[in-house]
Each structure stands twice: as C-alpha cells, then as structure tokens.
Amino acid sequence: MTNASAAVLLEHANSPYPASFDGNGILFATALFSVTAIACLSSMIAGWMARDLWRDRFTIHPKSPIFSFRLIVMFVGVVGVMRSGPEAAYLFLYNEPRVTPALYQFVLIVKRLSDTLSIVPVVAWMALLTVSYAGIVHQMKACTYISPDRLGPWPNLVRPFLVLIIVLSIAFLVAIGK
Amino acid sequence: MQHPGAVIYASAATAVTVAADPGTIDIFGVTVPVIPSLVGVLAVILVRVMVITKSKPNIWSYNLALTGVCLLGTLVTIVDHRLGPGSSFWVGVGFGALGVGVIEIAKSNFASALRTGLQTMFRALAAPTDREG
C-alpha cells in the first residue's frame, strides 16, 4: 500500500461509511439507494421474464423472436442483480456491530466473483441481440396496433414506484443508523 | 454510613442511565432499537411488494397473516441479537422470502395433492366400518 492510500484510509478510519464516501452520509445513502433499487428492480424484471419463459416453454419455440426478446431482457436483469446485489450487501454490512469477519470476507468473495462473472450474461444478451435483432424487428413490424389501456401505463408502474419509495426510506434510515 | 437502600437505588439508577440509549425505546421493559426495527419492517414489506402472489381473492388473508408472522420474527431477531441497521435489512429480507416461499408452496400442486390425500385419509378413518357395533 502506498503512503497516499494509507493516509486516505487513516483519515476515514473513524467514519462509519467506506472511505470512498469521504464521511458524507448523504452520498452513502444515495449510493445505497441506487445499488439496492437497481438490484430489486432487476430481480423483478429477470423473475418476470423467467416465469414467462417457463410458462410458455411448450408453446413458444426457442428460435422464436419472442423467446429471444424475453431471454435478452432476462439476461439484462441478471446483469443488474450481479453488479448491484453484492455491492448493496457490502454497503449494508459495512461497519455493522454484529457482523463477523468471516461473513464480511464471504460477502467480499461473492462481490469479486460476481464482478468477474458478470461478463457472461452481458456477452450473452449482446450476442442474442445481434443474432435475433432482424427477427425481433420483423415481428414488431408485423404486429397489429393494440389500443392502449384506458388507465394508461400507470397501474403497471405502481409496484416499481412503491419499491423505489421503500428502498429510499431504507437507505436513508441505514445511513442515519450507522 | 450510607443506607443500603440508597446504595441499591443509586446502582439501579446508574443501570437505567447506562441502558438508556437515544436510539432505543422501551416497550414493556424490552429495549427496542428504533432504526434497525424500522429497517427490518420495511425490508419485509419490500419483499412482499416485490413478490405479490396473484391468485384467488382469499389468498390476501394468507398474505396478510404470513406478513404479520414475518414481521414478528424479524423484530424478535433484531431485538434479541441487538442487530445494526444493515444486518436488520437482511434479516427482514430473509423472513420476507420465507413468507413468500410458504405461500408459493401452499399454492403449489404438491400442497393441493397433500390436502386432498389427507382429506381422503381422514374421511376413510371417520367412516363407519362393519366391525363397529
């Protein structure tokens, strides 16, 4: 470790937040909100797509553009979970009173592994998009116009909005409580 | 010489002062940490909002009852282990996920088959046989 990095770590030795936040609770809360919300919403999207893929496994052929589209969106969700989930766990468990060093080490190992392995779903969704782009666009052009719901898109956004509000409250409470 | 009662009173007063923490409240003598408890409750609600079971209307009563049990388990764990706010979040997520798992198992074909099988068994056991009377 260089003298400069050691000096930065020593300067923030008494801070309840990681050194990158410069002891600022607002920065910590907003970062925690961001990574937790991304992880939650991504897991919702990935679960939604996985459920639909499984439900239609006998009726939708794997070469169909619908199958490709759902798989692409599912992989995008998986990337969000892999990148943000372990980061959220690291931030939540940082400087906690009852967390053992072994558990913290485990979280760091998972974070390192997921940082490395997240290349797999990224390459997968990009490859799938490249391969099936023409088919998806063709299918979308062939689709007849569907009249929108009378209430608009808002009823479908209630749950994600609730998730955002709850995660925001949790992030600020954790930042205050640390 | 100081009166023994005064000594006991002084030590008790000291103990109360030491135990009192601005981040806690006493409910029936149980010291409850406010922020970790709020975080745990919100984490349970977060998981239940993320995974809402869409099924027949009476599933809401099961949903509410199980969410209440999950909240109780979360609060007891947080108070018992004196957890911090970050750990409380994961405890809440764990209990919320447990509730979701129980509801999904209850909705599954396995649970239906188990229920039908048990009903058949109890009916067969309750039915009168030739040996009776």
PDB file of C-alpha atoms in Angstrom:
ATOM      1  CA  MET A   1       0.000   0.000   0.000  1.00  0.00           C
ATOM      2  CA  THR A   2       1.351   3.411  -0.905  1.00  0.00           C
ATOM      3  CA  ASN A   3       1.669   6.200   1.623  1.00  0.00           C
ATOM      4  CA  ALA A   4      -1.064   8.213  -0.134  1.00  0.00           C
ATOM      5  CA  SER A   5      -3.692   5.442   0.025  1.00  0.00           C
ATOM      6  CA  ALA A   6      -2.725   4.635   3.623  1.00  0.00           C
ATOM      7  CA  ALA A   7      -3.203   8.301   4.515  1.00  0.00           C
ATOM      8  CA  VAL A   8      -6.684   8.338   2.945  1.00  0.00           C
ATOM      9  CA  LEU A   9      -7.693   5.173   4.823  1.00  0.00           C
ATOM     10  CA  LEU A  10      -6.371   6.569   8.118  1.00  0.00           C
ATOM     11  CA  GLU A  11      -8.224   9.834   7.562  1.00  0.00           C
ATOM     12  CA  HIS A  12     -11.523   7.936   7.337  1.00  0.00           C
ATOM     13  CA  ALA A  13     -10.717   5.334   9.976  1.00  0.00           C
ATOM     14  CA  ASN A  14     -13.417   6.684  12.326  1.00  0.00           C
ATOM     15  CA  SER A  15     -16.067   7.132   9.623  1.00  0.00           C
ATOM     16  CA  PRO A  16     -18.996   4.668   9.650  1.00  0.00           C
ATOM     17  CA  TYR A  17     -19.004   4.713   5.837  1.00  0.00           C
ATOM     18  CA  PRO A  18     -16.439   3.332   3.344  1.00  0.00           C
ATOM     19  CA  ALA A  19     -13.553   5.698   2.552  1.00  0.00           C
ATOM     20  CA  SER A  20     -14.842   6.483  -0.943  1.00  0.00           C
ATOM     21  CA  PHE A  21     -17.779   8.427   0.567  1.00  0.00           C
ATOM     22  CA  ASP A  22     -15.489  10.914   2.319  1.00  0.00           C
ATOM     23  CA  GLY A  23     -17.528  10.580   5.530  1.00  0.00           C
ATOM     24  CA  ASN A  24     -20.624  12.017   3.841  1.00  0.00           C
ATOM     25  CA  GLY A  25     -23.860  10.282   4.907  1.00  0.00           C
ATOM     26  CA  ILE A  26     -25.970  11.736   2.072  1.00  0.00           C
ATOM     27  CA  LEU A  27     -23.568  10.326  -0.510  1.00  0.00           C
ATOM     28  CA  PHE A  28     -23.678   6.953   1.235  1.00  0.00           C
ATOM     29  CA  ALA A  29     -27.497   6.956   1.404  1.00  0.00           C
ATOM     30  CA  THR A  30     -27.923   7.874  -2.264  1.00  0.00           C
ATOM     31  CA  ALA A  31     -25.374   5.249  -3.369  1.00  0.00           C
ATOM     32  CA  LEU A  32     -27.066   2.631  -1.196  1.00  0.00           C
ATOM     33  CA  PHE A  33     -30.459   3.609  -2.632  1.00  0.00           C
ATOM     34  CA  SER A  34     -29.090   3.369  -6.166  1.00  0.00           C
ATOM     35  CA  VAL A  35     -27.498  -0.072  -5.904  1.00  0.00           C
ATOM     36  CA  THR A  36     -30.350  -1.549  -3.848  1.00  0.00           C
ATOM     37  CA  ALA A  37     -33.046  -0.201  -6.173  1.00  0.00           C
ATOM     38  CA  ILE A  38     -31.185  -1.468  -9.256  1.00  0.00           C
ATOM     39  CA  ALA A  39     -30.827  -4.912  -7.659  1.00  0.00           C
ATOM     40  CA  CYS A  40     -34.510  -5.060  -6.622  1.00  0.00           C
ATOM     41  CA  LEU A  41     -35.949  -3.844  -9.933  1.00  0.00           C
ATOM     42  CA  SER A  42     -33.561  -6.022 -11.965  1.00  0.00           C
ATOM     43  CA  SER A  43     -34.514  -9.098  -9.979  1.00  0.00           C
ATOM     44  CA  MET A  44     -38.199  -8.293 -10.551  1.00  0.00           C
ATOM     45  CA  ILE A  45     -37.634  -7.995 -14.317  1.00  0.00           C
ATOM     46  CA  ALA A  46     -35.470 -11.125 -14.508  1.00  0.00           C
ATOM     47  CA  GLY A  47     -38.018 -13.114 -12.480  1.00  0.00           C
ATOM     48  CA  TRP A  48     -40.877 -11.861 -14.642  1.00  0.00           C
ATOM     49  CA  MET A  49     -39.143 -12.919 -17.858  1.00  0.00           C
ATOM     50  CA  ALA A  50     -38.002 -16.268 -16.437  1.00  0.00           C
ATOM     51  CA  ARG A  51     -41.552 -17.026 -15.282  1.00  0.00           C
ATOM     52  CA  ASP A  52     -43.000 -16.220 -18.723  1.00  0.00           C
ATOM     53  CA  LEU A  53     -40.310 -18.270 -20.470  1.00  0.00           C
ATOM     54  CA  TRP A  54     -41.101 -21.251 -18.257  1.00  0.00           C
ATOM     55  CA  ARG A  55     -44.888 -20.826 -18.633  1.00  0.00           C
ATOM     56  CA  ASP A  56     -44.696 -20.789 -22.463  1.00  0.00           C
ATOM     57  CA  ARG A  57     -41.994 -23.457 -22.768  1.00  0.00           C
ATOM     58  CA  PHE A  58     -44.272 -25.805 -24.748  1.00  0.00           C
ATOM     59  CA  THR A  59     -45.913 -23.178 -26.977  1.00  0.00           C
ATOM     60  CA  ILE A  60     -43.070 -20.777 -27.894  1.00  0.00           C
ATOM     61  CA  HIS A  61     -40.201 -22.239 -29.896  1.00  0.00           C
ATOM     62  CA  PRO A  62     -36.639 -21.296 -28.797  1.00  0.00           C
ATOM     63  CA  LYS A  63     -35.967 -19.898 -32.279  1.00  0.00           C
ATOM     64  CA  SER A  64     -38.942 -17.561 -31.998  1.00  0.00           C
ATOM     65  CA  PRO A  65     -38.246 -13.792 -31.662  1.00  0.00           C
ATOM     66  CA  ILE A  66     -40.476 -13.716 -28.572  1.00  0.00           C
ATOM     67  CA  PHE A  67     -38.233 -16.275 -26.873  1.00  0.00           C
ATOM     68  CA  SER A  68     -35.111 -14.274 -27.850  1.00  0.00           C
ATOM     69  CA  PHE A  69     -36.619 -10.996 -26.618  1.00  0.00           C
ATOM     70  CA  ARG A  70     -37.542 -12.468 -23.235  1.00  0.00           C
ATOM     71  CA  LEU A  71     -34.135 -14.104 -22.884  1.00  0.00           C
ATOM     72  CA  ILE A  72     -32.359 -10.809 -23.712  1.00  0.00           C
ATOM     73  CA  VAL A  73     -34.365  -8.876 -21.116  1.00  0.00           C
ATOM     74  CA  MET A  74     -33.832 -11.643 -18.558  1.00  0.00           C
ATOM     75  CA  PHE A  75     -30.055 -11.514 -19.063  1.00  0.00           C
ATOM     76  CA  VAL A  76     -30.110  -7.711 -18.707  1.00  0.00           C
ATOM     77  CA  GLY A  77     -31.902  -8.184 -15.380  1.00  0.00           C
ATOM     78  CA  VAL A  78     -29.374 -10.812 -14.311  1.00  0.00           C
ATOM     79  CA  VAL A  79     -26.542  -8.360 -15.057  1.00  0.00           C
ATOM     80  CA  GLY A  80     -28.243  -5.746 -12.861  1.00  0.00           C
ATOM     81  CA  VAL A  81     -28.551  -8.213  -9.985  1.00  0.00           C
ATOM     82  CA  MET A  82     -24.956  -9.471 -10.353  1.00  0.00           C
ATOM     83  CA  ARG A  83     -23.457  -5.984 -10.445  1.00  0.00           C
ATOM     84  CA  SER A  84     -25.609  -4.306  -7.800  1.00  0.00           C
ATOM     85  CA  GLY A  85     -26.640  -7.064  -5.382  1.00  0.00           C
ATOM     86  CA  PRO A  86     -23.203  -7.851  -3.875  1.00  0.00           C
ATOM     87  CA  GLU A  87     -22.355  -4.132  -3.839  1.00  0.00           C
ATOM     88  CA  ALA A  88     -25.535  -3.479  -1.844  1.00  0.00           C
ATOM     89  CA  ALA A  89     -24.648  -6.321   0.545  1.00  0.00           C
ATOM     90  CA  TYR A  90     -21.156  -4.829   1.013  1.00  0.00           C
ATOM     91  CA  LEU A  91     -22.547  -1.366   1.773  1.00  0.00           C
ATOM     92  CA  PHE A  92     -25.257  -2.678   4.127  1.00  0.00           C
ATOM     93  CA  LEU A  93     -22.831  -4.816   6.143  1.00  0.00           C
ATOM     94  CA  TYR A  94     -20.001  -2.248   6.284  1.00  0.00           C
ATOM     95  CA  ASN A  95     -19.114  -1.366   9.880  1.00  0.00           C
ATOM     96  CA  GLU A  96     -22.017  -3.343  11.361  1.00  0.00           C
ATOM     97  CA  PRO A  97     -21.705  -4.262  15.040  1.00  0.00           C
ATOM     98  CA  ARG A  98     -22.725  -7.945  14.855  1.00  0.00           C
ATOM     99  CA  VAL A  99     -21.144  -8.937  11.538  1.00  0.00           C
ATOM    100  CA  THR A 100     -18.279 -11.424  11.896  1.00  0.00           C
ATOM    101  CA  PRO A 101     -15.082 -11.026   9.832  1.00  0.00           C
ATOM    102  CA  ALA A 102     -15.809 -14.414   8.191  1.00  0.00           C
ATOM    103  CA  LEU A 103     -19.216 -13.227   6.936  1.00  0.00           C
ATOM    104  CA  TYR A 104     -17.743  -9.967   5.681  1.00  0.00           C
ATOM    105  CA  GLN A 105     -14.983 -11.901   3.907  1.00  0.00           C
ATOM    106  CA  PHE A 106     -17.639 -14.107   2.294  1.00  0.00           C
ATOM    107  CA  VAL A 107     -19.515 -11.047   1.009  1.00  0.00           C
ATOM    108  CA  LEU A 108     -16.283  -9.669  -0.451  1.00  0.00           C
ATOM    109  CA  ILE A 109     -15.544 -13.004  -2.177  1.00  0.00           C
ATOM    110  CA  VAL A 110     -19.058 -13.045  -3.700  1.00  0.00           C
ATOM    111  CA  LYS A 111     -18.573  -9.431  -4.828  1.00  0.00           C
ATOM    112  CA  ARG A 112     -15.260 -10.234  -6.507  1.00  0.00           C
ATOM    113  CA  LEU A 113     -16.666 -13.340  -8.208  1.00  0.00           C
ATOM    114  CA  SER A 114     -19.812 -11.623  -9.451  1.00  0.00           C
ATOM    115  CA  ASP A 115     -17.769  -8.672 -10.760  1.00  0.00           C
ATOM    116  CA  THR A 116     -15.777 -11.157 -12.825  1.00  0.00           C
ATOM    117  CA  LEU A 117     -18.595 -13.470 -13.884  1.00  0.00           C
ATOM    118  CA  SER A 118     -20.995 -10.713 -14.914  1.00  0.00           C
ATOM    119  CA  ILE A 119     -19.267 -10.713 -18.312  1.00  0.00           C
ATOM    120  CA  VAL A 120     -21.145 -13.952 -19.095  1.00  0.00           C
ATOM    121  CA  PRO A 121     -24.736 -12.572 -19.131  1.00  0.00           C
ATOM    122  CA  VAL A 122     -23.513  -9.315 -20.731  1.00  0.00           C
ATOM    123  CA  VAL A 123     -21.959 -11.179 -23.668  1.00  0.00           C
ATOM    124  CA  ALA A 124     -24.987 -13.481 -23.789  1.00  0.00           C
ATOM    125  CA  TRP A 125     -27.558 -10.701 -24.193  1.00  0.00           C
ATOM    126  CA  MET A 126     -25.401  -8.792 -26.667  1.00  0.00           C
ATOM    127  CA  ALA A 127     -24.855 -11.932 -28.752  1.00  0.00           C
ATOM    128  CA  LEU A 128     -28.553 -12.791 -28.618  1.00  0.00           C
ATOM    129  CA  LEU A 129     -29.492  -9.272 -29.709  1.00  0.00           C
ATOM    130  CA  THR A 130     -27.022  -9.382 -32.582  1.00  0.00           C
ATOM    131  CA  VAL A 131     -28.282 -12.759 -33.740  1.00  0.00           C
ATOM    132  CA  SER A 132     -32.019 -12.174 -33.359  1.00  0.00           C
ATOM    133  CA  TYR A 133     -32.352  -8.428 -33.998  1.00  0.00           C
ATOM    134  CA  ALA A 134     -33.750  -8.830 -37.529  1.00  0.00           C
ATOM    135  CA  GLY A 135     -36.326 -11.381 -36.367  1.00  0.00           C
ATOM    136  CA  ILE A 136     -37.476  -9.222 -33.438  1.00  0.00           C
ATOM    137  CA  VAL A 137     -37.863  -6.107 -35.620  1.00  0.00           C
ATOM    138  CA  HIS A 138     -39.701  -8.115 -38.275  1.00  0.00           C
ATOM    139  CA  GLN A 139     -42.092  -9.456 -35.629  1.00  0.00           C
ATOM    140  CA  MET A 140     -42.691  -5.957 -34.228  1.00  0.00           C
ATOM    141  CA  LYS A 141     -43.469  -4.535 -37.662  1.00  0.00           C
ATOM    142  CA  ALA A 142     -45.876  -7.362 -38.383  1.00  0.00           C
ATOM    143  CA  CYS A 143     -47.770  -6.711 -35.152  1.00  0.00           C
ATOM    144  CA  THR A 144     -51.169  -5.082 -35.467  1.00  0.00           C
ATOM    145  CA  TYR A 145     -51.906  -1.965 -33.439  1.00  0.00           C
ATOM    146  CA  ILE A 146     -53.110  -2.696 -29.920  1.00  0.00           C
ATOM    147  CA  SER A 147     -55.271   0.007 -28.365  1.00  0.00           C
ATOM    148  CA  PRO A 148     -53.769   1.239 -25.101  1.00  0.00           C
ATOM    149  CA  ASP A 149     -55.386   0.619 -21.766  1.00  0.00           C
ATOM    150  CA  ARG A 150     -57.876   3.291 -20.666  1.00  0.00           C
ATOM    151  CA  LEU A 151     -55.891   3.937 -17.460  1.00  0.00           C
ATOM    152  CA  GLY A 152     -52.596   4.219 -19.338  1.00  0.00           C
ATOM    153  CA  PRO A 153     -49.337   2.645 -18.173  1.00  0.00           C
ATOM    154  CA  TRP A 154     -49.595   3.899 -14.572  1.00  0.00           C
ATOM    155  CA  PRO A 155     -51.251   0.874 -12.877  1.00  0.00           C
ATOM    156  CA  ASN A 156     -48.337  -1.284 -14.034  1.00  0.00           C
ATOM    157  CA  LEU A 157     -45.835   1.154 -12.515  1.00  0.00           C
ATOM    158  CA  VAL A 158     -47.331   1.167  -9.010  1.00  0.00           C
ATOM    159  CA  ARG A 159     -45.219  -1.725  -7.744  1.00  0.00           C
ATOM    160  CA  PRO A 160     -41.852  -0.433  -9.052  1.00  0.00           C
ATOM    161  CA  PHE A 161     -42.701   3.014  -7.643  1.00  0.00           C
ATOM    162  CA  LEU A 162     -43.524   1.501  -4.240  1.00  0.00           C
ATOM    163  CA  VAL A 163     -40.240  -0.426  -4.339  1.00  0.00           C
ATOM    164  CA  LEU A 164     -38.346   2.812  -5.031  1.00  0.00           C
ATOM    165  CA  ILE A 165     -40.013   4.625  -2.111  1.00  0.00           C
ATOM    166  CA  ILE A 166     -39.370   1.766   0.327  1.00  0.00           C
ATOM    167  CA  VAL A 167     -35.739   1.386  -0.773  1.00  0.00           C
ATOM    168  CA  LEU A 168     -35.184   5.147  -0.450  1.00  0.00           C
ATOM    169  CA  SER A 169     -36.528   5.067   3.121  1.00  0.00           C
ATOM    170  CA  ILE A 170     -34.362   2.070   3.990  1.00  0.00           C
ATOM    171  CA  ALA A 171     -31.222   3.673   2.519  1.00  0.00           C
ATOM    172  CA  PHE A 172     -31.612   6.899   4.496  1.00  0.00           C
ATOM    173  CA  LEU A 173     -32.514   5.037   7.713  1.00  0.00           C
ATOM    174  CA  VAL A 174     -29.412   2.834   7.375  1.00  0.00           C
ATOM    175  CA  ALA A 175     -27.208   5.867   6.695  1.00  0.00           C
ATOM    176  CA  ILE A 176     -28.598   7.592   9.807  1.00  0.00           C
ATOM    177  CA  GLY A 177     -28.325   4.463  11.957  1.00  0.00           C
ATOM    178  CA  LYS A 178     -24.695   3.627  11.084  1.00  0.00           C
TER     179      LYS A 178
ATOM    180  CA  MET B   1     -22.543   5.215  56.756  1.00  0.00           C
ATOM    181  CA  GLN B   2     -24.781   5.260  53.689  1.00  0.00           C
ATOM    182  CA  HIS B   3     -28.106   3.458  53.935  1.00  0.00           C
ATOM    183  CA  PRO B   4     -28.120   0.124  51.960  1.00  0.00           C
ATOM    184  CA  GLY B   5     -31.354   1.113  50.244  1.00  0.00           C
ATOM    185  CA  ALA B   6     -29.771   4.275  48.953  1.00  0.00           C
ATOM    186  CA  VAL B   7     -26.858   2.268  47.569  1.00  0.00           C
ATOM    187  CA  ILE B   8     -29.244  -0.086  45.755  1.00  0.00           C
ATOM    188  CA  TYR B   9     -31.294   2.831  44.469  1.00  0.00           C
ATOM    189  CA  ALA B  10     -28.159   4.593  43.212  1.00  0.00           C
ATOM    190  CA  SER B  11     -26.874   1.483  41.434  1.00  0.00           C
ATOM    191  CA  ALA B  12     -30.300   0.851  39.864  1.00  0.00           C
ATOM    192  CA  ALA B  13     -30.475   4.438  38.673  1.00  0.00           C
ATOM    193  CA  THR B  14     -26.987   4.088  37.164  1.00  0.00           C
ATOM    194  CA  ALA B  15     -28.009   0.887  35.384  1.00  0.00           C
ATOM    195  CA  VAL B  16     -31.046   2.561  33.864  1.00  0.00           C
ATOM    196  CA  THR B  17     -28.985   5.516  32.741  1.00  0.00           C
ATOM    197  CA  VAL B  18     -26.372   3.254  31.171  1.00  0.00           C
ATOM    198  CA  ALA B  19     -29.035   1.152  29.413  1.00  0.00           C
ATOM    199  CA  ALA B  20     -30.864   4.185  28.064  1.00  0.00           C
ATOM    200  CA  ASP B  21     -29.801   4.916  24.501  1.00  0.00           C
ATOM    201  CA  PRO B  22     -31.226   7.756  22.397  1.00  0.00           C
ATOM    202  CA  GLY B  23     -31.840   5.291  19.549  1.00  0.00           C
ATOM    203  CA  THR B  24     -33.982   2.907  21.581  1.00  0.00           C
ATOM    204  CA  ILE B  25     -37.431   2.827  23.135  1.00  0.00           C
ATOM    205  CA  ASP B  26     -38.687   0.661  25.971  1.00  0.00           C
ATOM    206  CA  ILE B  27     -41.843  -1.361  25.277  1.00  0.00           C
ATOM    207  CA  PHE B  28     -42.995  -3.378  28.316  1.00  0.00           C
ATOM    208  CA  GLY B  29     -39.426  -3.479  29.574  1.00  0.00           C
ATOM    209  CA  VAL B  30     -37.979  -4.642  26.237  1.00  0.00           C
ATOM    210  CA  THR B  31     -35.402  -2.291  24.731  1.00  0.00           C
ATOM    211  CA  VAL B  32     -36.247  -1.929  21.053  1.00  0.00           C
ATOM    212  CA  PRO B  33     -33.756  -0.234  18.706  1.00  0.00           C
ATOM    213  CA  VAL B  34     -35.839   2.154  16.588  1.00  0.00           C
ATOM    214  CA  ILE B  35     -33.902   2.450  13.327  1.00  0.00           C
ATOM    215  CA  PRO B  36     -32.963  -1.249  12.924  1.00  0.00           C
ATOM    216  CA  SER B  37     -36.577  -2.243  13.681  1.00  0.00           C
ATOM    217  CA  LEU B  38     -37.926   0.216  11.094  1.00  0.00           C
ATOM    218  CA  VAL B  39     -35.408  -1.054   8.521  1.00  0.00           C
ATOM    219  CA  GLY B  40     -36.403  -4.671   9.230  1.00  0.00           C
ATOM    220  CA  VAL B  41     -40.124  -3.917   8.891  1.00  0.00           C
ATOM    221  CA  LEU B  42     -39.551  -2.022   5.625  1.00  0.00           C
ATOM    222  CA  ALA B  43     -37.409  -4.897   4.280  1.00  0.00           C
ATOM    223  CA  VAL B  44     -40.213  -7.409   4.908  1.00  0.00           C
ATOM    224  CA  ILE B  45     -42.708  -5.086   3.177  1.00  0.00           C
ATOM    225  CA  LEU B  46     -40.240  -4.607   0.297  1.00  0.00           C
ATOM    226  CA  VAL B  47     -40.011  -8.343  -0.365  1.00  0.00           C
ATOM    227  CA  ARG B  48     -43.783  -8.749  -0.098  1.00  0.00           C
ATOM    228  CA  VAL B  49     -44.333  -5.860  -2.559  1.00  0.00           C
ATOM    229  CA  MET B  50     -41.771  -7.283  -4.997  1.00  0.00           C
ATOM    230  CA  VAL B  51     -43.373 -10.725  -4.993  1.00  0.00           C
ATOM    231  CA  ILE B  52     -47.130 -10.292  -4.857  1.00  0.00           C
ATOM    232  CA  THR B  53     -48.943 -13.563  -5.320  1.00  0.00           C
ATOM    233  CA  LYS B  54     -51.671 -13.243  -7.911  1.00  0.00           C
ATOM    234  CA  SER B  55     -54.209 -15.900  -7.160  1.00  0.00           C
ATOM    235  CA  LYS B  56     -57.757 -16.346  -5.945  1.00  0.00           C
ATOM    236  CA  PRO B  57     -59.087 -13.459  -3.823  1.00  0.00           C
ATOM    237  CA  ASN B  58     -58.930 -15.225  -0.456  1.00  0.00           C
ATOM    238  CA  ILE B  59     -55.144 -15.531  -0.785  1.00  0.00           C
ATOM    239  CA  TRP B  60     -54.980 -11.984   0.636  1.00  0.00           C
ATOM    240  CA  SER B  61     -55.886 -13.230   4.087  1.00  0.00           C
ATOM    241  CA  TYR B  62     -52.998 -15.725   3.969  1.00  0.00           C
ATOM    242  CA  ASN B  63     -50.720 -12.985   2.614  1.00  0.00           C
ATOM    243  CA  LEU B  64     -51.559 -10.615   5.450  1.00  0.00           C
ATOM    244  CA  ALA B  65     -51.299 -13.278   8.156  1.00  0.00           C
ATOM    245  CA  LEU B  66     -47.950 -14.536   6.902  1.00  0.00           C
ATOM    246  CA  THR B  67     -46.606 -10.999   6.545  1.00  0.00           C
ATOM    247  CA  GLY B  68     -47.550 -10.408  10.194  1.00  0.00           C
ATOM    248  CA  VAL B  69     -45.669 -13.542  11.254  1.00  0.00           C
ATOM    249  CA  CYS B  70     -42.645 -12.472   9.174  1.00  0.00           C
ATOM    250  CA  LEU B  71     -42.687  -9.019  10.809  1.00  0.00           C
ATOM    251  CA  LEU B  72     -42.853 -10.583  14.265  1.00  0.00           C
ATOM    252  CA  GLY B  73     -39.927 -12.907  13.538  1.00  0.00           C
ATOM    253  CA  THR B  74     -37.876 -10.040  12.145  1.00  0.00           C
ATOM    254  CA  LEU B  75     -38.494  -7.798  15.149  1.00  0.00           C
ATOM    255  CA  VAL B  76     -37.753 -10.565  17.666  1.00  0.00           C
ATOM    256  CA  THR B  77     -34.469 -11.405  15.895  1.00  0.00           C
ATOM    257  CA  ILE B  78     -33.409  -7.755  15.725  1.00  0.00           C
ATOM    258  CA  VAL B  79     -34.204  -7.091  19.391  1.00  0.00           C
ATOM    259  CA  ASP B  80     -32.762 -10.391  20.619  1.00  0.00           C
ATOM    260  CA  HIS B  81     -29.458 -10.129  18.731  1.00  0.00           C
ATOM    261  CA  ARG B  82     -29.153  -6.304  19.024  1.00  0.00           C
ATOM    262  CA  LEU B  83     -28.506  -6.018  15.299  1.00  0.00           C
ATOM    263  CA  GLY B  84     -27.409  -2.893  13.463  1.00  0.00           C
ATOM    264  CA  PRO B  85     -29.491  -1.358  10.667  1.00  0.00           C
ATOM    265  CA  GLY B  86     -27.609  -3.045   7.803  1.00  0.00           C
ATOM    266  CA  SER B  87     -27.917  -6.533   9.296  1.00  0.00           C
ATOM    267  CA  SER B  88     -31.585  -5.847  10.105  1.00  0.00           C
ATOM    268  CA  PHE B  89     -32.263  -5.274   6.407  1.00  0.00           C
ATOM    269  CA  TRP B  90     -31.006  -8.750   5.520  1.00  0.00           C
ATOM    270  CA  VAL B  91     -32.936 -10.332   8.394  1.00  0.00           C
ATOM    271  CA  GLY B  92     -36.098  -8.660   7.058  1.00  0.00           C
ATOM    272  CA  VAL B  93     -35.342  -9.836   3.522  1.00  0.00           C
ATOM    273  CA  GLY B  94     -34.803 -13.374   4.800  1.00  0.00           C
ATOM    274  CA  PHE B  95     -38.058 -13.512   6.749  1.00  0.00           C
ATOM    275  CA  GLY B  96     -39.949 -11.913   3.837  1.00  0.00           C
ATOM    276  CA  ALA B  97     -38.535 -14.505   1.446  1.00  0.00           C
ATOM    277  CA  LEU B  98     -39.549 -17.244   3.890  1.00  0.00           C
ATOM    278  CA  GLY B  99     -43.126 -15.933   3.819  1.00  0.00           C
ATOM    279  CA  VAL B 100     -43.117 -15.847   0.017  1.00  0.00           C
ATOM    280  CA  GLY B 101     -41.801 -19.426  -0.060  1.00  0.00           C
ATOM    281  CA  VAL B 102     -44.514 -20.646   2.305  1.00  0.00           C
ATOM    282  CA  ILE B 103     -47.246 -19.022   0.180  1.00  0.00           C
ATOM    283  CA  GLU B 104     -45.821 -20.429  -3.053  1.00  0.00           C
ATOM    284  CA  ILE B 105     -45.614 -23.925  -1.550  1.00  0.00           C
ATOM    285  CA  ALA B 106     -49.189 -23.572  -0.282  1.00  0.00           C
ATOM    286  CA  LYS B 107     -50.316 -22.655  -3.814  1.00  0.00           C
ATOM    287  CA  SER B 108     -48.437 -25.500  -5.497  1.00  0.00           C
ATOM    288  CA  ASN B 109     -49.857 -28.734  -6.876  1.00  0.00           C
ATOM    289  CA  PHE B 110     -47.964 -30.620  -4.184  1.00  0.00           C
ATOM    290  CA  ALA B 111     -49.914 -28.834  -1.439  1.00  0.00           C
ATOM    291  CA  SER B 112     -53.220 -29.478  -3.248  1.00  0.00           C
ATOM    292  CA  ALA B 113     -52.375 -33.163  -3.605  1.00  0.00           C
ATOM    293  CA  LEU B 114     -51.344 -33.328   0.052  1.00  0.00           C
ATOM    294  CA  ARG B 115     -54.577 -31.651   1.162  1.00  0.00           C
ATOM    295  CA  THR B 116     -56.734 -33.977  -0.970  1.00  0.00           C
ATOM    296  CA  GLY B 117     -54.839 -37.006   0.275  1.00  0.00           C
ATOM    297  CA  LEU B 118     -55.207 -36.011   3.924  1.00  0.00           C
ATOM    298  CA  GLN B 119     -58.938 -35.294   3.476  1.00  0.00           C
ATOM    299  CA  THR B 120     -59.435 -38.703   1.861  1.00  0.00           C
ATOM    300  CA  MET B 121     -57.492 -40.386   4.638  1.00  0.00           C
ATOM    301  CA  PHE B 122     -59.455 -38.653   7.422  1.00  0.00           C
ATOM    302  CA  ARG B 123     -62.780 -39.431   5.710  1.00  0.00           C
ATOM    303  CA  ALA B 124     -61.784 -43.084   5.429  1.00  0.00           C
ATOM    304  CA  LEU B 125     -60.782 -43.149   9.096  1.00  0.00           C
ATOM    305  CA  ALA B 126     -64.005 -41.455  10.191  1.00  0.00           C
ATOM    306  CA  ALA B 127     -66.289 -43.648   8.106  1.00  0.00           C
ATOM    307  CA  PRO B 128     -68.164 -46.419   9.953  1.00  0.00           C
ATOM    308  CA  THR B 129     -66.874 -49.922   9.367  1.00  0.00           C
ATOM    309  CA  ASP B 130     -68.524 -53.313   9.538  1.00  0.00           C
ATOM    310  CA  ARG B 131     -66.714 -54.207  12.733  1.00  0.00           C
ATOM    311  CA  GLU B 132     -68.380 -51.394  14.659  1.00  0.00           C
ATOM    312  CA  GLY B 133     -71.500 -52.119  16.681  1.00  0.00           C
TER     313      GLY B 133
END
